[in-house]
Short mmCIF file of C-alpha atoms in Angstrom, two decimals:
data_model
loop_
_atom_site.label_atom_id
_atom_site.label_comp_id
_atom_site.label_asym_id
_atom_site.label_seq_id
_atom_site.Cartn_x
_atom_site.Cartn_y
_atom_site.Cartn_z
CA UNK A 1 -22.28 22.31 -4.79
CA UNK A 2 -19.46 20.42 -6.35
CA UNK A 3 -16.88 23.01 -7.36
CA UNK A 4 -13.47 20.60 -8.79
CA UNK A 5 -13.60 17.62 -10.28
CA UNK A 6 -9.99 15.27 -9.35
CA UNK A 7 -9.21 12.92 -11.22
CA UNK A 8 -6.80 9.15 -10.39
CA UNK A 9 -5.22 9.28 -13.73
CA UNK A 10 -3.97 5.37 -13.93
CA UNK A 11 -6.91 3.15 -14.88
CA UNK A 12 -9.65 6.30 -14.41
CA UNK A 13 -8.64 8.14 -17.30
CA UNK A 14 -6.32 5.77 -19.18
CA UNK A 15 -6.70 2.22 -19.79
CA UNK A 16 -3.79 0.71 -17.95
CA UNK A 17 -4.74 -2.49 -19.96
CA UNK A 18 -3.27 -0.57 -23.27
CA UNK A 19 0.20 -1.76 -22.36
CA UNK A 20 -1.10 -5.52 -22.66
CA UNK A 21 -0.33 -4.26 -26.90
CA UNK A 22 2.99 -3.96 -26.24
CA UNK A 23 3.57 -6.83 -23.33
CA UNK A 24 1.67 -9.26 -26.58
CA UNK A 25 4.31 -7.60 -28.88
CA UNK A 26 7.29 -8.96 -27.23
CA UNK A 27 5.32 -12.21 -25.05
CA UNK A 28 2.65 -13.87 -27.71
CA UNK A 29 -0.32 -14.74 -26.14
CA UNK A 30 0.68 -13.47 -22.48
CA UNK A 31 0.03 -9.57 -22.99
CA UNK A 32 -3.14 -10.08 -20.61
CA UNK A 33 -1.40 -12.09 -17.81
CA UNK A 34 1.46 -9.68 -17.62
CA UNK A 35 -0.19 -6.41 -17.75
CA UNK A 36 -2.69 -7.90 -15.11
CA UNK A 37 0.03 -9.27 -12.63
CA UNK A 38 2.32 -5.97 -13.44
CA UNK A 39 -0.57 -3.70 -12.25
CA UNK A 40 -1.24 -5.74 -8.88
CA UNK A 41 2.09 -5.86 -8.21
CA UNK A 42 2.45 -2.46 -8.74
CA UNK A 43 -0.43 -1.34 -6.69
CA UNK A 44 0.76 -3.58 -3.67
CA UNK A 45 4.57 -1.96 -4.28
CA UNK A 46 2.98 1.66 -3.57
CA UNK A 47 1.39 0.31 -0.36
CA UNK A 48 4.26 -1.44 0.53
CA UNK A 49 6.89 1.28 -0.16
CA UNK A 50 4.75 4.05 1.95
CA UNK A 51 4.32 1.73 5.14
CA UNK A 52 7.71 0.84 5.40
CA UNK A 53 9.01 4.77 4.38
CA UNK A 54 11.10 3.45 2.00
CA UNK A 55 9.99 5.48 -0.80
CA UNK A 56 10.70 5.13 -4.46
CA UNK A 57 8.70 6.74 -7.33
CA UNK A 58 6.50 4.84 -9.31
CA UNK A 59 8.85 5.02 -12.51
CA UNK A 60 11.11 2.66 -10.24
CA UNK A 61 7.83 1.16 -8.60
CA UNK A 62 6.80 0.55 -12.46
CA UNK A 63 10.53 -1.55 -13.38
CA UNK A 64 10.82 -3.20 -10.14
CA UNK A 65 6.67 -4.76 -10.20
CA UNK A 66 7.51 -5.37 -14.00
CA UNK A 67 10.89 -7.17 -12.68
CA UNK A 68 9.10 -8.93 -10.23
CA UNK A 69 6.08 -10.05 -12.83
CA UNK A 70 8.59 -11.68 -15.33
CA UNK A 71 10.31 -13.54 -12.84
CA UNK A 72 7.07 -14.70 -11.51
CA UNK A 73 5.94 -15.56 -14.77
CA UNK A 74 9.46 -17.19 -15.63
CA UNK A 75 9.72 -15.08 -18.56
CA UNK A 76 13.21 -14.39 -19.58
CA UNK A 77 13.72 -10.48 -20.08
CA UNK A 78 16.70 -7.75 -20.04
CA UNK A 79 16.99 -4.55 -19.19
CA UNK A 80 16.12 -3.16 -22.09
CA UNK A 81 12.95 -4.94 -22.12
CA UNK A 82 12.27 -3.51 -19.13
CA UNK A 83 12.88 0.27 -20.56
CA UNK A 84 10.71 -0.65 -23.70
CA UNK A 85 7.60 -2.10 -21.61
CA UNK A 86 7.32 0.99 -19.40
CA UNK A 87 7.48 3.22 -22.04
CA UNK A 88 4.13 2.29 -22.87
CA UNK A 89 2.67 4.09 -19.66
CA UNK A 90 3.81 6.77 -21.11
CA UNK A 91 1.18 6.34 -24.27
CA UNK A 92 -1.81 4.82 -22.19
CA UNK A 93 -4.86 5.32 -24.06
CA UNK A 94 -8.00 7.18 -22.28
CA UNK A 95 -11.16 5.90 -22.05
CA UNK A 96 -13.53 6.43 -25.23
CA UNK A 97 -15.73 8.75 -23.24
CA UNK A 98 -13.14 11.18 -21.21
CA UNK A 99 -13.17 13.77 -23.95
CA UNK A 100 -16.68 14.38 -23.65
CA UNK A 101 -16.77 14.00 -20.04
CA UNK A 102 -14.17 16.13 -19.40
CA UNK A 103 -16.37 19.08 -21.82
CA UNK A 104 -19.50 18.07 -19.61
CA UNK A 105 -17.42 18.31 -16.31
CA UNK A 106 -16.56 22.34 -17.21
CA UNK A 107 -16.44 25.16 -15.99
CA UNK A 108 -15.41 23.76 -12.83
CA UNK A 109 -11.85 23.11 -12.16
CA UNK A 110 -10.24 19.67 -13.22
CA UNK A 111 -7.35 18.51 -11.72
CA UNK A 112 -5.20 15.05 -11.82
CA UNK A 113 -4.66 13.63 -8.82
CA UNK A 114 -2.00 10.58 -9.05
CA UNK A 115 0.46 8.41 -7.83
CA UNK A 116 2.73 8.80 -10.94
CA UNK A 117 5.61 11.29 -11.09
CA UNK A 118 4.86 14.56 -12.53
CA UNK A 119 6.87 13.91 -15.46
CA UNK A 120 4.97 10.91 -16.30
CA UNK A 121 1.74 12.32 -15.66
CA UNK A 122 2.65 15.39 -17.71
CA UNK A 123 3.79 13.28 -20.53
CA UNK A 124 0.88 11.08 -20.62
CA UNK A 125 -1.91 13.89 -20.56
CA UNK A 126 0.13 15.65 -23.83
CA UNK A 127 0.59 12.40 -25.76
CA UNK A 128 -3.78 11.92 -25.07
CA UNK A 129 -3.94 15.83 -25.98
CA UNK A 130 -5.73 16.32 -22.76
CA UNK A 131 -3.33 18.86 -21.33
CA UNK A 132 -5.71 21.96 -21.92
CA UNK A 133 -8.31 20.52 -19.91
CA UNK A 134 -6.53 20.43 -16.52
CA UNK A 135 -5.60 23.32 -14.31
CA UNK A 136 -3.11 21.34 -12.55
CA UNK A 137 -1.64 17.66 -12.13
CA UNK A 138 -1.03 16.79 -8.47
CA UNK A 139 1.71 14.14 -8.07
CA UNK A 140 3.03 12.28 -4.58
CA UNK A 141 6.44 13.38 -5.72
CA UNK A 142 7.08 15.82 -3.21
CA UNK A 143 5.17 13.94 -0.12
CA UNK A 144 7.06 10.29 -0.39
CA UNK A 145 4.27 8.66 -0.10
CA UNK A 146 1.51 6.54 -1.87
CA UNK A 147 -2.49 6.55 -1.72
CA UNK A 148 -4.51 5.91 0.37
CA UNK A 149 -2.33 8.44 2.40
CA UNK A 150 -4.84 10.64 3.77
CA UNK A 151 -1.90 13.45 3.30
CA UNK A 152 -1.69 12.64 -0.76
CA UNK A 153 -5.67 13.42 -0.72
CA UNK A 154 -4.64 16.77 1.21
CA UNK A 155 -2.97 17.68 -1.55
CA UNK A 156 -5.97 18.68 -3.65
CA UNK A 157 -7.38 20.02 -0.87
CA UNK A 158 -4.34 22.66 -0.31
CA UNK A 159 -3.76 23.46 -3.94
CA UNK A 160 -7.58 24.35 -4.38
CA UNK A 161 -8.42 26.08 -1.16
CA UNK A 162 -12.47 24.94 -0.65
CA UNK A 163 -13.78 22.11 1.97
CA UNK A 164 -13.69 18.77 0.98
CA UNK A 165 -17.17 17.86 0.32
CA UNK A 166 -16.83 20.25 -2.54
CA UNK A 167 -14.26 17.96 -4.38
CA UNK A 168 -15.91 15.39 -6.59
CA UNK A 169 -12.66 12.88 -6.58
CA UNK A 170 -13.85 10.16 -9.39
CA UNK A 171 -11.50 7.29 -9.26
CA UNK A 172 -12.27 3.34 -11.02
CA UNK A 173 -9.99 1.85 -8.43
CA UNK A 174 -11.93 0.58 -5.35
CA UNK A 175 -9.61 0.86 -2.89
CA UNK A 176 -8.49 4.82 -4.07
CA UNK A 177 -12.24 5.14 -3.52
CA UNK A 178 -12.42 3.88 -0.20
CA UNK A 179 -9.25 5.83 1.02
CA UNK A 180 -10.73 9.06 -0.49
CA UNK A 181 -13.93 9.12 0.62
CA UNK A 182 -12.05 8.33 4.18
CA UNK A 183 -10.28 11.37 3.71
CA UNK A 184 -14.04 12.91 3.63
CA UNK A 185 -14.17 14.62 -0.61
CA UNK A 186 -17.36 13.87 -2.31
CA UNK A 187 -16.24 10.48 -3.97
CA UNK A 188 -17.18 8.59 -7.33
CA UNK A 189 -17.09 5.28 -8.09
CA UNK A 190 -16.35 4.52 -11.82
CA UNK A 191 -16.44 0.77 -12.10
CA UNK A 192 -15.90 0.07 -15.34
CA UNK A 193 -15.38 -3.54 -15.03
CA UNK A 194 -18.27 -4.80 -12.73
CA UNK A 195 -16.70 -5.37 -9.37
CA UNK A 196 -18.10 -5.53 -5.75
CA UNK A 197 -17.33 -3.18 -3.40
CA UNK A 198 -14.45 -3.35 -1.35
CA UNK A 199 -15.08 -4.16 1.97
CA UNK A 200 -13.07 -0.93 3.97
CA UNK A 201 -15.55 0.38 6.20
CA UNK A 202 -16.92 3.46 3.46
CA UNK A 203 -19.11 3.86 0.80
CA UNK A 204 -19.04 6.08 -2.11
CA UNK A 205 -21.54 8.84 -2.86
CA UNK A 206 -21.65 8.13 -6.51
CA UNK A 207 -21.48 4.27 -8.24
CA UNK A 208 -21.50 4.90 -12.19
CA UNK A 209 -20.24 2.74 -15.20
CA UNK A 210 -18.24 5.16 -16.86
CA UNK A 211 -17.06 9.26 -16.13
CA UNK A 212 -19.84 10.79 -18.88
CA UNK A 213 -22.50 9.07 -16.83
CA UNK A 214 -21.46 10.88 -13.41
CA UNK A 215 -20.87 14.12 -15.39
CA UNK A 216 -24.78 13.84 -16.57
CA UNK A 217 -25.69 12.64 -12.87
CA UNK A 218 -23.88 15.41 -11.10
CA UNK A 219 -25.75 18.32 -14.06
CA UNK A 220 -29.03 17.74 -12.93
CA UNK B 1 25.12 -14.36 17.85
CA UNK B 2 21.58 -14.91 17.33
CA UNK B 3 19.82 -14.23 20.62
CA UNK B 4 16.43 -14.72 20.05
CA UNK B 5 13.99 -16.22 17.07
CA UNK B 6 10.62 -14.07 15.82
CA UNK B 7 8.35 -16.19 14.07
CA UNK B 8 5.40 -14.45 11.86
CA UNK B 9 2.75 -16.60 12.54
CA UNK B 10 0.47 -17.48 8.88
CA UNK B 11 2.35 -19.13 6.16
CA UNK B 12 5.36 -19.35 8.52
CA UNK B 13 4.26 -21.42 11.07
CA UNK B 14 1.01 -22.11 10.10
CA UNK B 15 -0.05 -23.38 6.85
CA UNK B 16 -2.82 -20.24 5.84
CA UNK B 17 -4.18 -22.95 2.87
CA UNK B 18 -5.39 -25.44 5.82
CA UNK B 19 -8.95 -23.81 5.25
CA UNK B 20 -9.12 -25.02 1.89
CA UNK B 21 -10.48 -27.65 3.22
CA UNK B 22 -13.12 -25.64 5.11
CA UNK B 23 -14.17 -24.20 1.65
CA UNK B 24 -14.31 -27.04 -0.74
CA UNK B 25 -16.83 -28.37 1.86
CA UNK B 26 -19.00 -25.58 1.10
CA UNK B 27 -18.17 -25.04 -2.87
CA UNK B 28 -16.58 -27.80 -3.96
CA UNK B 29 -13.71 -27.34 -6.54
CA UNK B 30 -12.90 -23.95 -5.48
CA UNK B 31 -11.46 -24.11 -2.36
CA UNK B 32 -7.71 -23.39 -3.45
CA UNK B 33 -9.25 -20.27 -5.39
CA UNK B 34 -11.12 -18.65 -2.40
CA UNK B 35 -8.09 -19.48 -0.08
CA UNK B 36 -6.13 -18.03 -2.60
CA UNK B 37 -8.32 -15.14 -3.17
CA UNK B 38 -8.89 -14.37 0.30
CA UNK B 39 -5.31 -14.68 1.53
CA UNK B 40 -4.41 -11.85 -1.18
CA UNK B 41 -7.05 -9.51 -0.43
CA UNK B 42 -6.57 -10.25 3.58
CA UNK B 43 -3.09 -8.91 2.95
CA UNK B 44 -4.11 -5.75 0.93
CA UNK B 45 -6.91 -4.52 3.38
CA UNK B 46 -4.09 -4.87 6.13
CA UNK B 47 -1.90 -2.69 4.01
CA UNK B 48 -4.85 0.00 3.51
CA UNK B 49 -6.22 0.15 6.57
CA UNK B 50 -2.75 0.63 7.92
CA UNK B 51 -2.10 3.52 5.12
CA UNK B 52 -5.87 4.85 5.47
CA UNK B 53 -5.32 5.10 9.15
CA UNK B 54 -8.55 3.38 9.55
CA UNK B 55 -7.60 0.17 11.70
CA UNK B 56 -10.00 -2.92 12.21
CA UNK B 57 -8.69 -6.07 13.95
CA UNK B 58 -7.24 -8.85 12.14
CA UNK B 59 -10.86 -10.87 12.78
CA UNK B 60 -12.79 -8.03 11.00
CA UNK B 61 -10.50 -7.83 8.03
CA UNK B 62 -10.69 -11.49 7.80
CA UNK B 63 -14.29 -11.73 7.23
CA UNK B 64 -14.06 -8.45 5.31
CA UNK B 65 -11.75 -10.04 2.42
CA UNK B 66 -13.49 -13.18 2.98
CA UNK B 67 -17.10 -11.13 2.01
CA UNK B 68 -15.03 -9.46 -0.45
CA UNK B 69 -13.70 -12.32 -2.38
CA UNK B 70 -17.09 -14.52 -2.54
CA UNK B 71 -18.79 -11.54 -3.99
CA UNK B 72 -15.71 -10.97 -6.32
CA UNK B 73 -16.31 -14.69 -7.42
CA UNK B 74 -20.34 -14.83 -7.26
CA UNK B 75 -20.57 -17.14 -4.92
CA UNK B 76 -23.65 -17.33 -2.75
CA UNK B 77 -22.98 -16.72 1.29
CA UNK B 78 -24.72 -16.08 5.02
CA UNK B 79 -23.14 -14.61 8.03
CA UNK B 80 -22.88 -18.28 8.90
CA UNK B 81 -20.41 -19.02 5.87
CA UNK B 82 -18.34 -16.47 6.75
CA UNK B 83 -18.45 -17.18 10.41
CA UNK B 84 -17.42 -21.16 9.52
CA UNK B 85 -14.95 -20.00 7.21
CA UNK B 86 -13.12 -17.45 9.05
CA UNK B 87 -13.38 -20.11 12.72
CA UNK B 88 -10.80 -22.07 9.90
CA UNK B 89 -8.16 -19.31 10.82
CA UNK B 90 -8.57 -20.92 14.28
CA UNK B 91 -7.03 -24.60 13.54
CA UNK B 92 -4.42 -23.91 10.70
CA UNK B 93 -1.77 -26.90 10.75
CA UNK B 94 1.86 -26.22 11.29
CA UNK B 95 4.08 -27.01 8.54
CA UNK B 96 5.52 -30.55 9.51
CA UNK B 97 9.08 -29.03 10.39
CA UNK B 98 7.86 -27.14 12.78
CA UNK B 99 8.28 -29.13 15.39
CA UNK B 100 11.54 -30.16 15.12
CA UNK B 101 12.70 -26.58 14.06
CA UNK B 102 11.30 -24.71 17.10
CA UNK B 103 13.25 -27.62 19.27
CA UNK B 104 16.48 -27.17 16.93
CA UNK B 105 16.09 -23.18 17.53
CA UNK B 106 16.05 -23.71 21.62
CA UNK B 107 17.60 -22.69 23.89
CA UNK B 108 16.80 -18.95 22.28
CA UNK B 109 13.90 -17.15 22.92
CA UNK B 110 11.13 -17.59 20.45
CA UNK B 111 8.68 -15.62 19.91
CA UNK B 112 5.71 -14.96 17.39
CA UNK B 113 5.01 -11.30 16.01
CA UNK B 114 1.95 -11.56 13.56
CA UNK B 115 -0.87 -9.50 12.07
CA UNK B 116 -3.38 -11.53 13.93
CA UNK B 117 -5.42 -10.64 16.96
CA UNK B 118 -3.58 -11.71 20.33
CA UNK B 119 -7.15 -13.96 20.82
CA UNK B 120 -6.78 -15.55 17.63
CA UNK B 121 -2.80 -16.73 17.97
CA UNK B 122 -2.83 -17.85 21.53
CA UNK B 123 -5.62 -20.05 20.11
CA UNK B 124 -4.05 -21.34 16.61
CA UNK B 125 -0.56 -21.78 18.96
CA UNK B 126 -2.69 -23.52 21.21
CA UNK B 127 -4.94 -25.49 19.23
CA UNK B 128 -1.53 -27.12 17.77
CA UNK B 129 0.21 -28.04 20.82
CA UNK B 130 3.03 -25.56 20.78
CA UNK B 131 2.47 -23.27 23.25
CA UNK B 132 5.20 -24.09 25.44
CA UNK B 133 7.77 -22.98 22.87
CA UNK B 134 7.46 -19.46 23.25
CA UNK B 135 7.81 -16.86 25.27
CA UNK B 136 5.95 -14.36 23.90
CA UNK B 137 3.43 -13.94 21.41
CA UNK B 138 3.09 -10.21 20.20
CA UNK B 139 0.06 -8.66 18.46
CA UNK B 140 -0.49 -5.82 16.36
CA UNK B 141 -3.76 -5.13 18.07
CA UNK B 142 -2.11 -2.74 21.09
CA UNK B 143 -0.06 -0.28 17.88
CA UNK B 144 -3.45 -0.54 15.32
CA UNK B 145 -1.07 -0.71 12.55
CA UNK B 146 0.03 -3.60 10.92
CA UNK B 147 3.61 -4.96 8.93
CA UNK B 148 5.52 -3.87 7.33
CA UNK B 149 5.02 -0.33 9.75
CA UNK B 150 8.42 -0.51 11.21
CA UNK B 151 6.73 0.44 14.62
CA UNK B 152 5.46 -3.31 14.23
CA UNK B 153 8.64 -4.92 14.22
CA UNK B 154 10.03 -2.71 16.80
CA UNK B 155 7.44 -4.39 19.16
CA UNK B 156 9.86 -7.42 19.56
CA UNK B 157 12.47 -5.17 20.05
CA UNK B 158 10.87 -3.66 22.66
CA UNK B 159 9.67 -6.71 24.36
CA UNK B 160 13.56 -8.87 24.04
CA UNK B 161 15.34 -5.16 25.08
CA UNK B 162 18.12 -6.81 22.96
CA UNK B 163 19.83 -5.15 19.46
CA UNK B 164 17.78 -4.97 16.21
CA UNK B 165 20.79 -7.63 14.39
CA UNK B 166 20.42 -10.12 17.22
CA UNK B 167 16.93 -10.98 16.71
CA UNK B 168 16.69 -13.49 13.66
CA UNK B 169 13.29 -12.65 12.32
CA UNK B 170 12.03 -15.47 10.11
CA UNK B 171 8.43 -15.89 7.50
CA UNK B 172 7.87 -16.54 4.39
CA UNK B 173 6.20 -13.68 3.35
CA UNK B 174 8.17 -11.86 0.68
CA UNK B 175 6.82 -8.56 1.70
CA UNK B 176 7.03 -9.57 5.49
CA UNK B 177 10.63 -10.15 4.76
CA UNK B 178 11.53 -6.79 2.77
CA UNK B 179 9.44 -5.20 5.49
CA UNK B 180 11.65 -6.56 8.62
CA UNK B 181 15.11 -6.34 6.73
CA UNK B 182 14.47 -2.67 5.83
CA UNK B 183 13.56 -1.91 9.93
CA UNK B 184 16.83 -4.10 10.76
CA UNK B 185 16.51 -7.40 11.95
CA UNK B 186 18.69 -10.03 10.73
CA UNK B 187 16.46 -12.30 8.37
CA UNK B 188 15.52 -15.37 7.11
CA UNK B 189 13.26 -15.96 4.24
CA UNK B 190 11.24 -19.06 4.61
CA UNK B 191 10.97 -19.57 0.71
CA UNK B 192 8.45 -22.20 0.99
CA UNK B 193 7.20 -21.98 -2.91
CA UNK B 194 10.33 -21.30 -5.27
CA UNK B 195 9.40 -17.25 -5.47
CA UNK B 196 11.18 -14.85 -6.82
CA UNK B 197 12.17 -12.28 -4.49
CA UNK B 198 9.95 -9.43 -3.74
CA UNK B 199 11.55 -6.07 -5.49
CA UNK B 200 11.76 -3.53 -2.63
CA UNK B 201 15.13 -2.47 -2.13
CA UNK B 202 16.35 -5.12 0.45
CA UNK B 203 17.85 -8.59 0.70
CA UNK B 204 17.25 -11.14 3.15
CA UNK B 205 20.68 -12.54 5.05
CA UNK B 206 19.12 -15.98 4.34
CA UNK B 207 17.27 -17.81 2.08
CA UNK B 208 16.10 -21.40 2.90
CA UNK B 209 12.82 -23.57 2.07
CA UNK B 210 12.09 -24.56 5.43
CA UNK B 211 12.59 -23.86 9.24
CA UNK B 212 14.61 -26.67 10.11
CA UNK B 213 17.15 -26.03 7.31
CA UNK B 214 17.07 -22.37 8.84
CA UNK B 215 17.25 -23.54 12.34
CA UNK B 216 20.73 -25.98 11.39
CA UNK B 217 22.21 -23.03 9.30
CA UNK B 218 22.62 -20.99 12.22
CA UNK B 219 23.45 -23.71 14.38
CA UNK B 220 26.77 -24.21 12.82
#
């Protein structure tokens, strides 16, 4: 039944956390705290931006929540700290098990789904040596706008030409699962970390731990 | 050149961490987390329910985030908890300039434009005594969207029938802020906390760490 897989790229198939390595490199002992306060700002800048139309894309989404972080955090920085820090999103490192997932996922089509820019996205699949795997990476570039914008989830749905319910959309990020599964794809949840739920009025069809556990569920 | 004064209503007016309170009765020594919890997560279901296009009131995505942010911190709850808790919303205390602010601000019109249901502010407004202050008190609830969707702001535009510049719109929400300076409004942020400013493209025309300092700036 499920014909695509689409994947959120940004915490689903790389570790967002692998820029704490770099935040540690240049703040000892505060690698965690940054890259943790970065992210949620970053996440509430998307959401932000698209409701007020007052796009930017998320390489100026990624400076400005970093901005905002080490001010927050009263952590002196300058612009070329900025530069170096989100760099590192361009060499996040995927998940152990996405390699093998990915091989368990085929022959249907993969695609990336993802709030970054398509040069970002494009950079970070070839520096993981994932780029083979995907037959194409979908970015809100060209909408100017952010998830959960049912019109970003569209996007999949135009470039691939079935119904909905035949997309399996696997994202770990709760709310990206809520606003998909909303926009009515086949949804799966990857919670990696243990969380609950969030409380938005949809559930998803799949709750797994990691993506080579839905890849196994979805063979049977 | 001010005509007329638009209040958001929580953390403006109204001090959102009165239910801390309400909470350390029930788990004592984590009150100022779950406020703190819940205020954050009350603010991102607004955003996504506004982006998802999937609108609830403001009294359903209270107890949602409240729900949401007990089970995030495994704490044990009924629908009774989160009926007490949320009834908090109902008896915040003004900040203790308020007073003398919304008397300083007089003879303009002043009005509140909030997130909250129109049930739930006549009641907070009236539950403090300062109902007599303002002329109108506008709710998202008639637009199901919520800040910073310009269409929200242009409610009190609609309502005054007066110029965008002429209305000082005042809160101390960062995002609130970015969110009414980027529709047009001439703004004041009520930096209550010693933030940094929010990164999203736009500057307030003040900055001040109370209402009455606001309310003698433009008085001058």
């Amino acid at each position: 039944m499920i014909e695509a897989v689409v994947f959120d790229a940004y915490g689903t198939l790389f570790d967002v956390n692998s820029v704490i390595d770099a935040c540690e490199q240049l703040y000892p002992g505060k690698g965690t705290f940054i890259s943790q306060t970065w992210r949620q700002k970053q996440l509430e800048y998307t959401w932000l931006r698209a409701l007020m139309n007052r796009f930017v894309d998320f390489e100026a989404i990624n400076r400005d929540s970093l901005r905002f972080s080490l001010n927050k955090l009263k952590l002196e920085f300058s612009e070329d700290t900025i530069e170096k820090l989100t760099a590192a999103y361009l060499n996040l490192t995927p998940y152990p098990e996405v390699v093998d997932a990915l091989n368990a996922f085929q022959p249907r089509q993969l695609l990336i789904l993802s709030n970054g820019t398509s040069k970002m996205l494009h950079i970070v699949v070839e520096n993981a040596g994932l780029e083979s795997y995907f037959t194409a990476i979908l970015s809100v570039d060209a909408l100017k706008t952010y998830k959960p914008n049912p019109q970003v989830y569209q996007l999949a749905v135009t470039k691939l030409g079935i119904s909905k319910e035949k997309v399996l959309f696997l994202s770990s990020n709760g709310w990206d699962v809520a606003g998909s599964k909303s926009f009515g794809f086949t949804v799966g949840w990857i919670n990696r970390t243990g969380n609950p739920i969030e409380e938005l009025g949809v559930q998803p069809d799949y709750q797994v731990q990691d993506l080579l556990e839905l890849a196994h569920l979805i063979s049977r």
